[in-house]
XYZ file of C-alpha atoms in Angstrom:
297
model
C -18.836 21.035 -1.186
C -20.904 19.735 1.717
C -18.696 21.605 4.176
C -19.121 24.919 2.333
C -22.877 24.454 2.087
C -23.572 23.221 5.600
C -20.716 22.943 8.126
C -23.008 21.364 10.685
C -23.874 18.520 8.347
C -20.205 17.866 7.606
C -19.179 17.655 11.231
C -21.422 14.692 11.990
C -22.993 12.784 9.116
C -23.392 9.152 10.222
C -24.853 6.850 7.621
C -23.659 8.823 4.582
C -20.843 6.318 4.074
C -19.818 3.039 5.621
C -17.703 2.895 8.744
C -15.113 0.853 6.837
C -14.722 3.637 4.274
C -14.363 6.223 7.038
C -11.660 4.217 8.826
C -9.738 3.726 5.574
C -9.993 7.428 4.727
C -8.824 8.392 8.206
C -5.705 6.241 8.094
C -4.773 7.292 4.556
C -5.361 10.971 5.305
C -3.134 10.774 8.372
C -0.367 8.954 6.508
C -0.446 11.419 3.623
C -0.020 14.248 6.143
C 2.735 12.377 8.008
C 5.587 13.579 5.705
C 4.606 17.197 6.327
C 4.590 16.704 10.091
C 7.804 14.686 10.035
C 9.787 17.097 7.882
C 8.546 20.127 9.810
C 9.486 18.538 13.148
C 12.861 17.533 11.739
C 13.588 21.077 10.602
C 12.744 22.391 14.070
C 15.033 19.809 15.664
C 17.890 20.674 13.266
C 17.508 24.367 14.097
C 17.590 23.677 17.829
C 20.585 21.406 17.413
C 22.608 24.083 15.635
C 22.217 26.278 18.707
C 23.970 23.704 20.861
C 27.580 22.663 21.069
C 29.324 21.298 17.987
C 30.369 17.635 18.020
C 32.661 15.594 15.815
C 31.390 14.605 12.373
C 30.970 10.892 13.207
C 29.029 11.623 16.384
C 26.937 14.230 14.592
C 25.981 11.797 11.841
C 25.027 9.032 14.274
C 23.064 11.375 16.513
C 21.283 12.922 13.523
C 20.239 9.500 12.209
C 18.911 8.301 15.563
C 17.165 11.590 16.294
C 15.592 11.679 12.840
C 14.265 8.166 13.379
C 12.863 9.148 16.763
C 11.145 12.180 15.216
C 9.586 9.930 12.561
C 8.205 7.428 15.063
C 6.853 10.186 17.301
C 5.185 11.829 14.288
C 3.703 8.483 13.271
C 2.297 7.938 16.767
C 0.783 11.415 16.801
C -0.913 10.795 13.470
C -2.261 7.356 14.417
C -3.303 8.220 17.969
C -4.768 11.691 17.470
C -5.278 12.740 13.852
C -6.878 9.527 12.557
C -9.458 9.177 15.394
C -10.241 12.882 15.087
C -11.158 12.363 11.451
C -13.318 9.288 12.080
C -15.135 11.034 14.916
C -15.658 14.174 12.837
C -17.052 12.380 9.796
C -18.707 9.236 11.142
C -19.107 9.963 14.846
C -17.115 6.905 15.972
C -16.742 6.949 19.727
C -13.890 4.405 19.797
C -10.408 4.547 18.339
C -10.196 3.142 14.782
C -7.760 0.453 15.962
C -10.285 -0.698 18.557
C -13.052 -0.592 15.969
C -11.009 -2.760 13.574
C -10.266 -5.299 16.313
C -13.933 -5.448 17.305
C -14.895 -5.912 13.679
C -12.422 -8.771 13.242
C -13.152 -10.673 16.464
C -16.915 -10.175 16.817
C -18.971 -13.122 15.527
C -16.697 -13.937 12.638
C -14.591 -17.068 12.682
C -14.498 -16.793 8.906
C -12.511 -13.546 9.078
C -9.970 -15.037 11.455
C -9.537 -18.074 9.219
C -9.111 -15.759 6.262
C -6.424 -13.765 8.123
C -4.593 -16.983 8.998
C -4.762 -18.039 5.347
C -3.387 -14.661 4.222
C -0.499 -14.797 6.686
C 0.400 -18.323 5.618
C 0.368 -17.525 1.880
C 2.286 -14.265 2.319
C 4.991 -15.792 4.521
C 5.512 -18.795 2.238
C 5.570 -16.712 -0.949
C 7.911 -14.023 0.405
C 10.361 -16.569 1.752
C 10.281 -18.604 -1.460
C 10.514 -15.740 -3.937
C 13.204 -13.907 -1.973
C 15.391 -17.018 -1.927
C 14.833 -17.442 -5.665
C 15.870 -13.835 -6.306
C 19.147 -14.431 -4.459
C 20.043 -17.845 -5.870
C 18.767 -17.950 -9.442
C 19.198 -15.876 -12.603
C 15.475 -15.467 -13.183
C 14.575 -12.026 -14.524
C 13.234 -9.769 -11.828
C 10.283 -8.752 -13.955
C 9.173 -12.392 -13.886
C 9.772 -12.677 -10.152
C 7.492 -9.729 -9.572
C 4.784 -11.316 -11.711
C 4.752 -14.255 -9.315
C 3.338 -11.850 -6.742
C 0.477 -11.147 -9.154
C -0.431 -14.827 -8.989
C -0.158 -14.683 -5.204
C -2.595 -11.738 -5.271
C -5.111 -13.976 -7.038
C -4.721 -16.628 -4.334
C -5.091 -14.056 -1.557
C -7.918 -11.859 -2.829
C -10.198 -14.261 -4.704
C -11.492 -16.180 -1.629
C -12.049 -12.891 0.207
C -14.113 -11.433 -2.649
C -16.355 -14.496 -2.515
C -16.728 -14.995 1.236
C -15.844 -11.657 2.923
C -16.124 -8.755 0.451
C -16.622 -6.072 3.115
C -13.667 -7.323 5.125
C -11.566 -7.259 1.938
C -12.331 -3.541 1.545
C -10.896 -2.947 4.994
C -7.912 -5.210 4.297
C -7.096 -3.312 1.100
C -7.024 -0.048 3.034
C -4.876 -1.549 5.812
C -2.422 -2.983 3.276
C -2.150 0.340 1.453
C -1.502 2.142 4.746
C 1.168 -0.424 5.672
C 2.833 -0.014 2.267
C 2.944 3.763 2.769
C 4.599 3.420 6.173
C 7.186 0.914 4.926
C 8.008 3.026 1.866
C 8.524 6.115 4.046
C 10.818 4.136 6.335
C 12.767 2.824 3.344
C 13.133 6.147 1.507
C 14.121 8.115 4.607
C 16.299 5.260 5.927
C 14.595 5.319 9.296
C 16.540 3.314 11.871
C 16.459 0.336 12.394
C 14.186 -0.965 9.618
C 15.103 1.308 6.723
C 18.174 -0.558 5.498
C 16.558 -3.993 5.868
C 13.446 -2.982 3.921
C 15.597 -1.419 1.197
C 17.624 -4.605 0.802
C 14.490 -6.717 0.526
C 12.789 -4.422 -1.992
C 15.975 -4.063 -4.030
C 15.889 -7.803 -4.723
C 12.797 -7.275 -6.926
C 13.635 -3.957 -8.612
C 15.234 -3.310 -11.985
C 15.833 -0.434 -14.415
C 12.076 0.129 -14.759
C 11.796 1.436 -11.206
C 12.593 4.911 -9.985
C 15.825 5.543 -8.121
C 13.879 6.928 -5.153
C 10.380 5.462 -5.041
C 9.317 1.877 -5.684
C 5.667 1.802 -6.706
C 5.263 -1.680 -8.214
C 3.527 -3.055 -5.108
C 1.320 0.048 -4.901
C 0.250 -0.432 -8.527
C -0.633 -4.082 -7.945
C -2.575 -3.353 -4.765
C -4.526 -0.401 -6.171
C -5.161 -2.240 -9.427
C -6.893 -4.987 -7.444
C -8.537 -2.696 -4.880
C -10.048 0.066 -7.050
C -12.499 -2.175 -8.974
C -13.549 -3.746 -5.668
C -14.099 -0.355 -4.023
C -15.880 1.028 -7.094
C -18.228 -1.952 -7.293
C -19.519 -1.599 -3.732
C -23.304 -1.467 -3.781
C -23.681 -3.067 -7.213
C -24.821 -6.534 -6.209
C -26.231 -7.317 -9.659
C -22.756 -7.212 -11.236
C -20.914 -10.184 -9.718
C -17.836 -9.943 -11.977
C -17.066 -6.289 -11.221
C -15.054 -6.945 -7.995
C -12.888 -9.469 -9.887
C -11.957 -7.022 -12.670
C -8.637 -5.909 -11.196
C -7.708 -9.320 -9.812
C -8.290 -11.053 -13.151
C -6.740 -8.378 -15.379
C -3.608 -7.878 -13.255
C -3.267 -11.195 -11.490
C -3.822 -13.371 -14.560
C -3.939 -11.252 -17.726
C -0.939 -9.022 -17.014
C 1.094 -11.946 -15.647
C 0.474 -14.157 -18.650
C 1.180 -11.278 -21.037
C 4.499 -10.578 -19.335
C 5.640 -14.186 -19.143
C 4.632 -15.094 -22.713
C 5.962 -11.819 -24.064
C 9.300 -12.303 -22.310
C 9.683 -15.872 -23.589
C 8.327 -15.556 -27.136
C 8.273 -11.818 -27.865
C 10.642 -10.363 -30.465
C 9.711 -6.659 -30.449
C 10.861 -4.448 -27.580
C 9.322 -1.122 -26.601
C 12.716 0.373 -25.847
C 16.122 -0.597 -24.544
C 15.364 0.621 -21.041
C 11.592 0.786 -20.952
C 11.711 4.103 -19.084
C 10.434 6.188 -22.019
C 7.205 4.253 -22.192
C 6.810 3.373 -18.535
C 4.320 6.117 -17.793
C 2.339 5.431 -20.981
C 2.154 1.733 -20.117
C 0.943 2.624 -16.619
C -1.790 4.870 -18.056
C -2.789 2.194 -20.552
C -2.980 -0.461 -17.817
C -5.029 1.833 -15.588
C -7.372 2.670 -18.472
C -7.784 -1.014 -19.296
C -8.615 -1.820 -15.689
C -11.248 0.936 -15.591
C -12.765 -0.214 -18.885
C -13.020 -3.788 -17.646
C -14.690 -2.572 -14.463
C -17.120 -0.418 -16.422
C -17.921 -3.297 -18.756
C -18.708 -5.487 -15.751
C -21.079 -2.802 -14.502
C -23.100 -2.863 -17.713
C -26.023 -5.223 -17.925
C -25.966 -7.663 -20.804
């Protein structure tokens, strides 16, 4: 709407939104356009390849896999090096690359942010190693294993909401961008990480997940991030940023564990019929909790 009304105002509007929001938007916009660029480049490469000499089937398959992976990485570099900084410069007028801006933000006068990053890395590494070994060695239901990550989300995000709320906004965006990249690599089996990522993610999936996409980690991340992003600027509502963390990290986890152990009524045999309804209900509940936190008592 602003672009249609006044193109000049859209091209350079510093101060209308935070630099953190602009950087997050730039990365997510580029990653959402990455599949289009990747598939288009791949189609061009396939067309050019058909004009060349024919090879044996085994060689063709190996060459196609390696070339497809190379096209993906080149497309990713183009998006991150050119498209993302173009967006941030267009909207916010940033003179430096977003990667440089993020590094400056992390390392400039903030030992607290570095300590928080070290704490995140430690918790993530310990939890992933522990839960992955449990998934391979025990008969624990995978739905319960995934709920353990909800508790880990509470440990990771709660200190950041208290001590570094602005930095947490940036971290949420970076994590979502990283999840998008890893999911693209897994789905398209990009060499050499595609198979490894698929094996790791498959250890926590069950019949509730799609055969193609795995969105459980996206749901957890967005469920915690959206209330935090929506509550920016409302300093008189201290519980609003915790709405997603508490409802998903504690409420949903306890409901799942207690329901699995003591529940007697089942939604369905597979759960697939009601999966989308449950997702909508959970999203609605999260929004209602956030809205309730916004209201003054």
